[in-house]
Structures are given as C-alpha cells and as structure tokens.
Amino acid sequence: MTPKMTEKTAKTRLTSAGLDPTAHRTRVLLAVGNTAQPLSAVEILEKIRSTANINRVTVYRILDLLVEHEVLNRLDLGKHAQRFCLRGVERTEDHAHFHCTRCDRYLCIDAPLPPLAQDVLARMGLEVERVDIRLEGVCPACKKK
C-alpha cells in the first residue's frame, strides 16, 4: 500500500517541525511521504525531477534538514549508502525495516518496536539514543518468482 500525503499535509508537517514550507522542501517531503519504502537520495531526486527542476545538492541539504528536524528517518546502510522514510505522525516514529536480500528493496514495518530490556541496558551503563532494527529475508514479490 502506498501512503498518500497531500501537499497540504506536507506543508503542515514542515510548519509543525519549525520549517518554512518552501516549494523544494514540500517536493522532497512529498516524494518520501508518497512511497511505502525508504528511498535513496538518488531515487528522491529522480522522483522530483520528473515534475520540477532541482539540483542534487539542494536535495541532500533538504534531506539533512528534515532528518535534523525529525521529519524523516535516515537509515545508514554502510558504505555511505542511506535511505530516508517518514518519521512520526504519518508513520510509527521509530520502526523496523525489512530488507529483501534478492531485490535489495527496503520496506518500513509500521509496528511498534519490541521493548528493550531497560534493566540490562542500565546495568551495562548504556544510554540508547537511537534504535535501528533491520530484518532481512525475501519479500512477497520475490517469493512469487
């Protein structure tokens, strides 16, 4: 299922995050908000360029800004690979992701994360700042092949 984010919803989300809803910021948020899977910066750029003129540096700067203001989640996949998905409001704030090992596709799992053993973390003196859970396997489309 593809989420449906409207331009009005995107502008409201930007404003509530303390950002001016500029045309480019709105386009970036709509590109990410209207897909069910985390996208790379290149994929976001391609989606926007199909309807508007925007350069790569602008997209990267906007993505950094939206992550900083907790509008988007950034998935660090190693070797400088990153993907972006919505955070909060429209989607579970911190959520797990599924990676298909056959087609390399990522999916957001809109369900609360399992509880962490806080007593174990406290005993080890660990303070968790961010949780990133990635499940790997085969997606339904690849299972049909």
Coordinates of N, CA and C in Angstrom, one line a residue:
M1 N 0.8 -1.2 0.0 CA 0.0 0.0 0.0 C 0.9 1.2 0.0
T2 N 0.6 2.2 -0.9 CA 1.4 3.4 -1.0 C 0.7 4.5 -0.1
P3 N 1.4 5.1 0.8 CA 0.8 6.2 1.6 C 0.5 7.3 0.7
K4 N -0.6 8.1 1.0 CA -1.0 9.2 0.3 C -0.8 10.5 1.1
M5 N 0.2 11.2 0.8 CA 0.5 12.5 1.5 C 0.1 13.6 0.5
T6 N -0.7 14.5 1.0 CA -1.1 15.7 0.2 C -0.2 16.8 0.4
E7 N -0.2 17.8 -0.6 CA 0.6 19.0 -0.4 C 0.3 19.7 0.8
K8 N -1.0 19.8 1.2 CA -1.4 20.5 2.4 C -0.8 19.8 3.6
T9 N -0.9 18.4 3.7 CA -0.3 17.7 4.8 C 1.2 17.9 4.9
A10 N 1.9 17.9 3.8 CA 3.3 18.1 3.8 C 3.7 19.4 4.3
K11 N 3.0 20.5 3.9 CA 3.3 21.8 4.4 C 3.0 22.0 5.8
T12 N 1.9 21.3 6.3 CA 1.6 21.4 7.7 C 2.7 20.7 8.5
R13 N 3.1 19.5 8.0 CA 4.2 18.8 8.7 C 5.5 19.6 8.8
L14 N 5.8 20.3 7.7 CA 7.0 21.1 7.7 C 6.9 22.3 8.7
T15 N 5.7 22.9 8.7 CA 5.5 24.0 9.6 C 5.5 23.6 11.1
S16 N 4.9 22.4 11.4 CA 4.9 22.0 12.8 C 6.3 21.5 13.2
A17 N 7.2 21.3 12.3 CA 8.6 21.0 12.6 C 9.5 22.2 12.7
G18 N 8.8 23.4 12.5 CA 9.5 24.7 12.7 C 10.2 25.1 11.4
L19 N 9.8 24.5 10.3 CA 10.4 24.8 9.0 C 9.5 25.6 8.1
D20 N 10.0 26.5 7.2 CA 9.2 27.1 6.2 C 8.9 26.1 5.1
P21 N 7.6 26.0 4.7 CA 7.3 25.0 3.7 C 7.6 25.5 2.3
T22 N 8.9 25.6 2.0 CA 9.3 26.1 0.7 C 8.8 25.0 -0.4
A23 N 8.8 25.4 -1.6 CA 8.4 24.5 -2.7 C 9.3 23.3 -2.8
H24 N 10.6 23.5 -2.7 CA 11.5 22.3 -2.8 C 11.4 21.4 -1.5
R25 N 11.3 22.0 -0.3 CA 11.1 21.1 0.9 C 9.8 20.3 0.8
T26 N 8.8 21.0 0.3 CA 7.5 20.3 0.1 C 7.6 19.2 -0.9
R27 N 8.3 19.4 -2.0 CA 8.5 18.4 -3.0 C 9.3 17.2 -2.5
V28 N 10.3 17.4 -1.7 CA 11.1 16.4 -1.1 C 10.3 15.5 -0.1
L29 N 9.5 16.2 0.7 CA 8.7 15.5 1.7 C 7.6 14.7 1.0
L30 N 7.0 15.3 -0.1 CA 6.0 14.5 -0.8 C 6.6 13.3 -1.5
A31 N 7.8 13.4 -2.0 CA 8.5 12.3 -2.7 C 8.7 11.1 -1.7
V32 N 9.1 11.5 -0.5 CA 9.3 10.4 0.6 C 8.0 10.0 1.2
G33 N 7.1 10.9 1.3 CA 5.8 10.6 2.0 C 4.8 9.8 1.2
N34 N 5.1 9.8 -0.1 CA 4.1 9.1 -1.0 C 4.7 7.8 -1.5
T35 N 5.5 7.1 -0.7 CA 6.0 5.8 -1.0 C 6.0 5.0 0.2
A36 N 5.9 3.7 0.1 CA 5.8 2.8 1.2 C 7.1 2.3 1.6
Q37 N 8.2 2.7 0.9 CA 9.5 2.1 1.2 C 10.5 3.2 1.3
P38 N 11.5 3.0 2.2 CA 12.6 4.0 2.3 C 13.3 4.2 0.9
L39 N 13.6 5.5 0.6 CA 14.2 5.8 -0.7 C 15.6 6.4 -0.5
S40 N 16.4 6.1 -1.5 CA 17.8 6.7 -1.5 C 17.6 8.2 -2.0
A41 N 18.7 9.0 -1.8 CA 18.6 10.4 -2.2 C 18.5 10.4 -3.7
V42 N 19.2 9.5 -4.4 CA 19.1 9.5 -5.9 C 17.6 9.2 -6.4
E43 N 17.0 8.3 -5.7 CA 15.6 7.9 -6.0 C 14.7 9.1 -5.8
I44 N 14.9 9.8 -4.7 CA 14.1 11.0 -4.4 C 14.4 12.1 -5.4
L45 N 15.6 12.3 -5.8 CA 16.0 13.3 -6.8 C 15.3 12.9 -8.1
E46 N 15.3 11.7 -8.5 CA 14.6 11.3 -9.8 C 13.1 11.5 -9.7
K47 N 12.5 11.2 -8.6 CA 11.0 11.4 -8.5 C 10.7 12.9 -8.6
I48 N 11.5 13.8 -8.0 CA 11.2 15.2 -8.1 C 11.5 15.8 -9.5
R49 N 12.6 15.3 -10.1 CA 13.0 15.8 -11.4 C 12.0 15.5 -12.5
S50 N 11.1 14.5 -12.2 CA 10.1 14.2 -13.2 C 9.0 15.3 -13.3
T51 N 9.0 16.2 -12.3 CA 8.0 17.3 -12.3 C 8.6 18.7 -12.1
A52 N 9.8 18.8 -11.6 CA 10.4 20.1 -11.2 C 11.9 20.1 -11.4
N53 N 12.4 21.2 -11.6 CA 13.9 21.4 -11.7 C 14.5 21.6 -10.3
I54 N 15.4 20.7 -9.9 CA 16.0 20.8 -8.6 C 17.4 20.1 -8.7
N55 N 18.4 20.7 -8.1 CA 19.7 20.1 -8.2 C 20.0 19.1 -7.0
R56 N 21.0 18.3 -7.2 CA 21.3 17.2 -6.3 C 21.7 17.8 -4.9
V57 N 22.5 18.8 -4.9 CA 23.0 19.4 -3.6 C 21.8 19.9 -2.8
T58 N 20.8 20.5 -3.5 CA 19.6 21.0 -2.8 C 18.9 19.9 -2.1
V59 N 18.7 18.8 -2.8 CA 18.0 17.6 -2.3 C 18.8 17.1 -1.0
Y60 N 20.1 16.9 -1.1 CA 20.9 16.4 0.0 C 20.7 17.4 1.2
R61 N 20.8 18.7 1.0 CA 20.7 19.6 2.1 C 19.3 19.6 2.7
I62 N 18.3 19.4 1.9 CA 16.9 19.3 2.4 C 16.7 18.0 3.2
L63 N 17.3 16.9 2.7 CA 17.2 15.7 3.5 C 17.9 15.8 4.8
D64 N 19.1 16.4 4.9 CA 19.8 16.6 6.1 C 18.9 17.5 7.1
L65 N 18.3 18.5 6.6 CA 17.5 19.4 7.4 C 16.2 18.6 7.9
L66 N 15.6 17.8 7.1 CA 14.4 17.1 7.5 C 14.7 16.0 8.5
V67 N 15.9 15.4 8.4 CA 16.4 14.5 9.5 C 16.6 15.2 10.8
E68 N 17.3 16.4 10.7 CA 17.7 17.2 11.8 C 16.4 17.6 12.6
H69 N 15.4 17.9 11.9 CA 14.1 18.4 12.5 C 13.1 17.2 12.7
E70 N 13.6 16.0 12.6 CA 12.9 14.8 13.0 C 11.6 14.6 12.2
V71 N 11.7 15.1 10.9 CA 10.6 14.8 10.0 C 10.8 13.5 9.3
L72 N 12.1 13.2 9.0 CA 12.5 11.9 8.3 C 13.4 11.1 9.2
N73 N 13.4 9.8 8.9 CA 14.4 8.9 9.5 C 15.5 8.7 8.4
R74 N 16.7 8.6 8.8 CA 17.8 8.2 7.9 C 18.3 6.8 8.3
L75 N 18.3 5.9 7.3 CA 18.8 4.6 7.5 C 20.2 4.5 7.0
D76 N 21.2 4.3 7.9 CA 22.6 4.2 7.5 C 22.8 2.7 7.2
L77 N 23.1 2.5 5.9 CA 23.3 1.1 5.4 C 24.8 0.7 5.2
G78 N 25.7 1.5 5.7 CA 27.1 1.3 5.5 C 27.6 1.7 4.1
K79 N 28.9 1.8 3.9 CA 29.5 2.2 2.7 C 28.8 3.4 2.1
H80 N 28.5 4.4 2.9 CA 27.9 5.7 2.5 C 26.5 5.5 1.9
A81 N 25.8 4.4 2.0 CA 24.5 4.2 1.5 C 23.5 4.6 2.6
Q82 N 22.5 5.4 2.2 CA 21.5 5.9 3.1 C 20.1 5.8 2.4
R83 N 19.1 5.6 3.2 CA 17.7 5.7 2.7 C 16.9 6.5 3.7
F84 N 15.8 7.1 3.2 CA 15.0 8.0 4.0 C 13.6 7.6 4.0
C85 N 12.9 7.7 5.2 CA 11.5 7.4 5.3 C 10.9 8.4 6.3
L86 N 9.5 8.5 6.3 CA 8.9 9.4 7.2 C 9.1 9.0 8.7
R87 N 9.1 10.0 9.5 CA 9.2 9.7 11.0 C 8.0 10.4 11.7
G88 N 7.4 9.7 12.6 CA 6.3 10.2 13.4 C 5.1 10.5 12.6
V89 N 4.1 11.0 13.2 CA 2.8 11.4 12.7 C 2.2 10.4 11.7
E90 N 2.7 10.4 10.5 CA 2.2 9.5 9.4 C 2.7 8.1 9.6
R91 N 3.7 7.9 10.4 CA 4.3 6.5 10.5 C 4.8 6.4 11.9
T92 N 4.9 5.1 12.4 CA 5.5 4.9 13.7 C 6.8 5.5 13.8
E93 N 7.0 6.3 14.9 CA 8.3 7.1 15.0 C 9.5 6.3 14.7
D94 N 9.9 5.4 15.6 CA 11.0 4.5 15.4 C 10.4 3.2 15.0
H95 N 10.8 2.7 13.8 CA 10.2 1.5 13.3 C 11.3 0.7 12.7
A96 N 11.0 -0.6 12.6 CA 12.0 -1.5 12.0 C 11.8 -1.5 10.4
H97 N 12.8 -2.0 9.8 CA 12.8 -2.1 8.3 C 13.1 -3.5 7.9
F98 N 12.5 -3.9 6.7 CA 12.7 -5.2 6.1 C 13.6 -5.0 4.9
H99 N 14.6 -5.8 4.7 CA 15.4 -5.7 3.5 C 15.3 -7.0 2.8
C100 N 14.9 -6.9 1.5 CA 14.8 -8.1 0.7 C 16.2 -8.4 0.1
T101 N 16.7 -9.6 0.4 CA 18.1 -10.0 0.0 C 18.1 -10.3 -1.5
R102 N 17.0 -10.5 -2.1 CA 17.0 -10.8 -3.5 C 16.9 -9.6 -4.4
C103 N 16.0 -8.7 -4.1 CA 15.8 -7.5 -5.0 C 16.4 -6.2 -4.3
D104 N 17.0 -6.3 -3.1 CA 17.6 -5.2 -2.4 C 16.6 -4.1 -2.1
R105 N 15.3 -4.4 -2.0 CA 14.3 -3.4 -1.7 C 14.1 -3.3 -0.1
Y106 N 13.9 -2.1 0.4 CA 13.6 -1.9 1.8 C 12.2 -1.6 2.0
L107 N 11.6 -2.1 3.1 CA 10.2 -1.8 3.4 C 10.2 -1.3 4.9
C108 N 9.3 -0.3 5.2 CA 9.1 0.1 6.5 C 8.1 -0.8 7.2
I109 N 8.3 -1.2 8.4 CA 7.4 -2.1 9.1 C 6.7 -1.2 10.2
D110 N 5.4 -0.8 9.9 CA 4.7 0.1 10.7 C 4.1 -0.6 11.9
A111 N 5.0 -0.9 12.9 CA 4.6 -1.5 14.1 C 5.5 -1.1 15.2
P112 N 5.1 -1.0 16.4 CA 6.0 -0.5 17.5 C 7.1 -1.5 17.6
L113 N 8.3 -1.0 18.0 CA 9.5 -1.8 18.2 C 9.3 -2.6 19.5
P114 N 9.9 -3.8 19.5 CA 9.8 -4.6 20.8 C 10.5 -3.9 21.9
P115 N 10.0 -4.1 23.1 CA 10.6 -3.3 24.3 C 12.0 -3.8 24.5
L116 N 12.8 -2.9 24.9 CA 14.2 -3.2 25.2 C 14.3 -3.6 26.7
A117 N 15.2 -4.4 27.1 CA 15.4 -4.8 28.5 C 16.1 -3.6 29.1
Q118 N 15.3 -2.6 29.6 CA 15.9 -1.4 30.2 C 16.8 -1.7 31.4
D119 N 16.5 -2.8 32.2 CA 17.3 -3.1 33.3 C 18.7 -3.6 32.9
V120 N 18.7 -4.3 31.8 CA 20.0 -4.8 31.3 C 20.8 -3.7 30.8
L121 N 20.2 -2.8 30.0 CA 20.9 -1.6 29.5 C 21.5 -0.7 30.6
A122 N 20.6 -0.5 31.7 CA 21.1 0.3 32.8 C 22.2 -0.3 33.5
R123 N 22.2 -1.7 33.7 CA 23.2 -2.4 34.4 C 24.6 -2.3 33.6
M124 N 24.4 -2.2 32.3 CA 25.6 -2.1 31.4 C 26.1 -0.6 31.3
G125 N 25.3 0.3 31.8 CA 25.6 1.7 31.7 C 25.4 2.3 30.3
L126 N 24.5 1.7 29.6 CA 24.2 2.1 28.2 C 23.0 3.0 28.1
E127 N 23.2 4.1 27.4 CA 22.1 5.0 27.2 C 21.7 5.0 25.7
V128 N 20.6 4.5 25.3 CA 20.2 4.3 23.9 C 19.7 5.6 23.4
E129 N 20.3 6.1 22.3 CA 19.9 7.3 21.6 C 19.0 7.0 20.4
R130 N 19.2 5.9 19.8 CA 18.5 5.6 18.5 C 18.5 4.0 18.4
V131 N 17.4 3.5 17.9 CA 17.2 2.1 17.6 C 17.1 1.9 16.1
D132 N 17.8 1.0 15.6 CA 17.7 0.7 14.2 C 17.7 -0.8 14.0
I133 N 16.5 -1.3 13.8 CA 16.3 -2.8 13.6 C 16.0 -3.1 12.1
R134 N 16.8 -3.9 11.6 CA 16.6 -4.3 10.2 C 16.5 -5.8 10.1
L135 N 15.4 -6.2 9.5 CA 15.1 -7.7 9.3 C 15.5 -8.0 7.8
E136 N 16.0 -9.1 7.6 CA 16.4 -9.5 6.2 C 15.7 -10.8 5.8
G137 N 15.4 -10.9 4.5 CA 14.7 -12.0 4.0 C 14.2 -11.8 2.6
V138 N 13.1 -12.5 2.2 CA 12.6 -12.4 0.9 C 11.2 -11.8 0.9
C139 N 11.0 -10.7 0.1 CA 9.8 -10.0 0.0 C 8.7 -10.8 -0.8
P140 N 7.4 -10.5 -0.6 CA 6.4 -11.3 -1.3 C 6.6 -11.3 -2.9
A141 N 7.0 -10.2 -3.5 CA 7.2 -10.2 -4.9 C 8.3 -11.2 -5.4
C142 N 9.4 -11.2 -4.6 CA 10.4 -12.2 -5.0 C 10.0 -13.6 -4.7
K143 N 9.2 -13.8 -3.7 CA 8.8 -15.2 -3.3 C 7.9 -15.8 -4.5
K144 N 7.2 -14.9 -5.2 CA 6.4 -15.4 -6.3 C 7.2 -15.8 -7.6
K145 N 8.4 -15.3 -7.6 CA 9.3 -15.5 -8.8 C 9.8 -16.9 -8.8

